[in-house]
Amino acid sequence: MKASCIVCTVIVVLFGVLALIYALFEVNLLLILCMNNPVLYRSALCVNAVAAAFLAFWLIAFKPQNHLN
């Protein structure tokens, strides 16, 4: 469970950095990395959405913030 949370967090942060670059410089690196293929582009966005949904589920189900000191 811990490894999957780390992987999902890395995916969400990486896509966030790519979105930041797109917002600041108007260069869509994700589309460039997908070689301008719309199927790969949408698949990558779906992977990001599933990772974000998993992290939201994990926060709701396990409430890790309750164990902070």
CSV table of N, CA and C in Angstrom, one decimal:
chain,number,residue,atom,x,y,z
A,1,MET,N,0.8,-1.2,0.0
A,1,MET,CA,0.0,0.0,0.0
A,1,MET,C,0.9,1.3,0.0
A,2,LYS,N,2.0,1.2,0.8
A,2,LYS,CA,2.8,2.4,0.8
A,2,LYS,C,3.5,2.6,-0.5
A,3,ALA,N,3.9,1.6,-1.2
A,3,ALA,CA,4.6,1.7,-2.5
A,3,ALA,C,3.7,2.3,-3.5
A,4,SER,N,2.4,1.8,-3.5
A,4,SER,CA,1.5,2.3,-4.5
A,4,SER,C,1.1,3.8,-4.2
A,5,CYS,N,1.1,4.2,-3.0
A,5,CYS,CA,0.9,5.6,-2.6
A,5,CYS,C,2.1,6.5,-3.1
A,6,ILE,N,3.3,6.0,-3.0
A,6,ILE,CA,4.4,6.7,-3.4
A,6,ILE,C,4.4,6.8,-4.9
A,7,VAL,N,4.1,5.8,-5.6
A,7,VAL,CA,4.1,5.8,-7.1
A,7,VAL,C,3.0,6.8,-7.6
A,8,CYS,N,1.8,6.7,-7.0
A,8,CYS,CA,0.7,7.6,-7.4
A,8,CYS,C,1.1,9.1,-7.1
A,9,THR,N,1.8,9.3,-6.0
A,9,THR,CA,2.2,10.7,-5.6
A,9,THR,C,3.2,11.2,-6.6
A,10,VAL,N,4.1,10.3,-7.0
A,10,VAL,CA,5.1,10.7,-8.0
A,10,VAL,C,4.4,11.1,-9.4
A,11,ILE,N,3.5,10.2,-9.8
A,11,ILE,CA,2.8,10.5,-11.0
A,11,ILE,C,2.0,11.8,-11.0
A,12,VAL,N,1.3,12.1,-9.9
A,12,VAL,CA,0.5,13.3,-9.8
A,12,VAL,C,1.5,14.5,-9.8
A,13,VAL,N,2.6,14.4,-9.0
A,13,VAL,CA,3.5,15.6,-9.0
A,13,VAL,C,4.2,15.8,-10.3
A,14,LEU,N,4.5,14.7,-11.0
A,14,LEU,CA,5.1,14.8,-12.4
A,14,LEU,C,4.2,15.5,-13.3
A,15,PHE,N,2.9,15.1,-13.3
A,15,PHE,CA,2.0,15.7,-14.2
A,15,PHE,C,1.7,17.2,-13.8
A,16,GLY,N,1.8,17.4,-12.5
A,16,GLY,CA,1.7,18.8,-12.1
A,16,GLY,C,2.8,19.7,-12.6
A,17,VAL,N,4.0,19.2,-12.6
A,17,VAL,CA,5.1,19.9,-13.1
A,17,VAL,C,5.0,20.2,-14.6
A,18,LEU,N,4.5,19.1,-15.3
A,18,LEU,CA,4.3,19.3,-16.8
A,18,LEU,C,3.2,20.3,-17.0
A,19,ALA,N,2.2,20.4,-16.2
A,19,ALA,CA,1.1,21.4,-16.4
A,19,ALA,C,1.7,22.8,-16.0
A,20,LEU,N,2.6,22.9,-15.1
A,20,LEU,CA,3.2,24.1,-14.7
A,20,LEU,C,4.0,24.7,-15.9
A,21,ILE,N,4.8,23.8,-16.5
A,21,ILE,CA,5.6,24.2,-17.7
A,21,ILE,C,4.7,24.7,-18.8
A,22,TYR,N,3.6,23.9,-19.0
A,22,TYR,CA,2.6,24.3,-20.1
A,22,TYR,C,2.0,25.7,-19.8
A,23,ALA,N,1.7,25.9,-18.5
A,23,ALA,CA,1.0,27.2,-18.1
A,23,ALA,C,2.0,28.4,-18.2
A,24,LEU,N,3.2,28.2,-17.9
A,24,LEU,CA,4.2,29.3,-17.9
A,24,LEU,C,4.8,29.5,-19.3
A,25,PHE,N,5.1,28.5,-20.0
A,25,PHE,CA,5.9,28.7,-21.2
A,25,PHE,C,5.1,28.3,-22.5
A,26,GLU,N,3.9,27.8,-22.4
A,26,GLU,CA,3.0,27.4,-23.5
A,26,GLU,C,3.7,26.3,-24.3
A,27,VAL,N,4.4,25.4,-23.7
A,27,VAL,CA,5.0,24.3,-24.3
A,27,VAL,C,4.4,23.1,-23.7
A,28,ASN,N,3.7,22.3,-24.4
A,28,ASN,CA,3.0,21.1,-23.9
A,28,ASN,C,4.0,19.9,-23.9
A,29,LEU,N,4.8,19.7,-22.9
A,29,LEU,CA,5.8,18.7,-22.9
A,29,LEU,C,5.1,17.3,-22.9
A,30,LEU,N,4.0,17.2,-22.3
A,30,LEU,CA,3.3,15.9,-22.3
A,30,LEU,C,2.9,15.5,-23.7
A,31,LEU,N,2.4,16.4,-24.4
A,31,LEU,CA,2.1,16.1,-25.8
A,31,LEU,C,3.3,15.8,-26.7
A,32,ILE,N,4.4,16.5,-26.4
A,32,ILE,CA,5.7,16.2,-27.1
A,32,ILE,C,6.2,14.8,-26.7
A,33,LEU,N,6.1,14.5,-25.4
A,33,LEU,CA,6.6,13.2,-24.9
A,33,LEU,C,5.7,12.0,-25.5
A,34,CYS,N,4.5,12.3,-25.8
A,34,CYS,CA,3.6,11.3,-26.4
A,34,CYS,C,3.7,11.3,-27.9
A,35,MET,N,4.6,12.0,-28.4
A,35,MET,CA,4.9,12.1,-29.8
A,35,MET,C,3.7,12.5,-30.7
A,36,ASN,N,3.0,13.5,-30.1
A,36,ASN,CA,1.8,14.1,-30.8
A,36,ASN,C,0.7,13.0,-31.1
A,37,ASN,N,0.7,12.0,-30.3
A,37,ASN,CA,-0.3,10.9,-30.5
A,37,ASN,C,-1.5,11.1,-29.5
A,38,PRO,N,-2.7,11.4,-30.0
A,38,PRO,CA,-3.8,11.7,-29.1
A,38,PRO,C,-4.2,10.6,-28.2
A,39,VAL,N,-4.0,9.3,-28.7
A,39,VAL,CA,-4.4,8.2,-27.9
A,39,VAL,C,-3.4,8.0,-26.7
A,40,LEU,N,-2.1,8.2,-27.0
A,40,LEU,CA,-1.2,8.1,-25.9
A,40,LEU,C,-1.4,9.3,-24.9
A,41,TYR,N,-1.7,10.5,-25.4
A,41,TYR,CA,-1.9,11.7,-24.6
A,41,TYR,C,-3.1,11.4,-23.7
A,42,ARG,N,-4.2,11.0,-24.2
A,42,ARG,CA,-5.4,10.7,-23.4
A,42,ARG,C,-5.1,9.6,-22.4
A,43,SER,N,-4.4,8.6,-22.8
A,43,SER,CA,-4.1,7.5,-21.9
A,43,SER,C,-3.2,8.0,-20.7
A,44,ALA,N,-2.3,8.8,-21.0
A,44,ALA,CA,-1.4,9.4,-19.9
A,44,ALA,C,-2.3,10.2,-19.0
A,45,LEU,N,-3.2,11.0,-19.5
A,45,LEU,CA,-4.1,11.8,-18.7
A,45,LEU,C,-5.0,10.9,-17.8
A,46,CYS,N,-5.4,9.8,-18.4
A,46,CYS,CA,-6.2,8.8,-17.6
A,46,CYS,C,-5.5,8.2,-16.5
A,47,VAL,N,-4.2,7.9,-16.7
A,47,VAL,CA,-3.3,7.3,-15.7
A,47,VAL,C,-3.2,8.3,-14.5
A,48,ASN,N,-3.1,9.6,-14.9
A,48,ASN,CA,-3.0,10.6,-13.9
A,48,ASN,C,-4.3,10.7,-13.1
A,49,ALA,N,-5.4,10.6,-13.8
A,49,ALA,CA,-6.7,10.7,-13.1
A,49,ALA,C,-6.9,9.6,-12.1
A,50,VAL,N,-6.5,8.4,-12.6
A,50,VAL,CA,-6.6,7.2,-11.7
A,50,VAL,C,-5.7,7.3,-10.5
A,51,ALA,N,-4.5,7.8,-10.7
A,51,ALA,CA,-3.6,8.0,-9.5
A,51,ALA,C,-4.2,9.1,-8.6
A,52,ALA,N,-4.7,10.1,-9.1
A,52,ALA,CA,-5.3,11.1,-8.2
A,52,ALA,C,-6.5,10.6,-7.4
A,53,ALA,N,-7.4,9.8,-8.1
A,53,ALA,CA,-8.5,9.2,-7.5
A,53,ALA,C,-8.1,8.2,-6.4
A,54,PHE,N,-7.0,7.4,-6.7
A,54,PHE,CA,-6.5,6.5,-5.6
A,54,PHE,C,-6.0,7.3,-4.4
A,55,LEU,N,-5.3,8.4,-4.6
A,55,LEU,CA,-4.8,9.1,-3.5
A,55,LEU,C,-6.0,9.7,-2.7
A,56,ALA,N,-7.0,10.2,-3.4
A,56,ALA,CA,-8.2,10.7,-2.7
A,56,ALA,C,-8.9,9.6,-1.9
A,57,PHE,N,-9.0,8.5,-2.5
A,57,PHE,CA,-9.6,7.3,-1.7
A,57,PHE,C,-8.8,7.0,-0.5
A,58,TRP,N,-7.5,7.0,-0.7
A,58,TRP,CA,-6.6,6.6,0.4
A,58,TRP,C,-6.7,7.6,1.5
A,59,LEU,N,-6.8,8.9,1.2
A,59,LEU,CA,-6.9,9.9,2.2
A,59,LEU,C,-8.3,9.8,3.0
A,60,ILE,N,-9.3,9.4,2.3
A,60,ILE,CA,-10.6,9.3,2.9
A,60,ILE,C,-10.7,8.0,3.7
A,61,ALA,N,-10.2,6.9,3.2
A,61,ALA,CA,-10.4,5.6,3.8
A,61,ALA,C,-9.5,5.4,5.0
A,62,PHE,N,-8.2,5.9,4.9
A,62,PHE,CA,-7.3,5.5,6.0
A,62,PHE,C,-6.9,6.7,6.9
A,63,LYS,N,-7.3,7.9,6.5
A,63,LYS,CA,-7.1,9.1,7.4
A,63,LYS,C,-5.7,9.2,8.0
A,64,PRO,N,-4.7,9.3,7.2
A,64,PRO,CA,-3.4,9.4,7.8
A,64,PRO,C,-3.1,10.6,8.6
A,65,GLN,N,-3.9,11.7,8.4
A,65,GLN,CA,-3.7,12.9,9.1
A,65,GLN,C,-4.0,12.8,10.6
A,66,ASN,N,-4.8,11.7,11.0
A,66,ASN,CA,-5.2,11.5,12.4
A,66,ASN,C,-4.0,11.0,13.2
A,67,HIS,N,-2.9,10.5,12.6
A,67,HIS,CA,-1.8,10.0,13.3
A,67,HIS,C,-0.6,10.9,13.4
A,68,LEU,N,-0.8,12.1,13.0
A,68,LEU,CA,0.3,13.1,13.0
A,68,LEU,C,0.5,13.6,14.5
A,69,ASN,N,1.7,13.8,14.9
A,69,ASN,CA,1.9,14.4,16.2
A,69,ASN,C,2.4,15.8,16.1
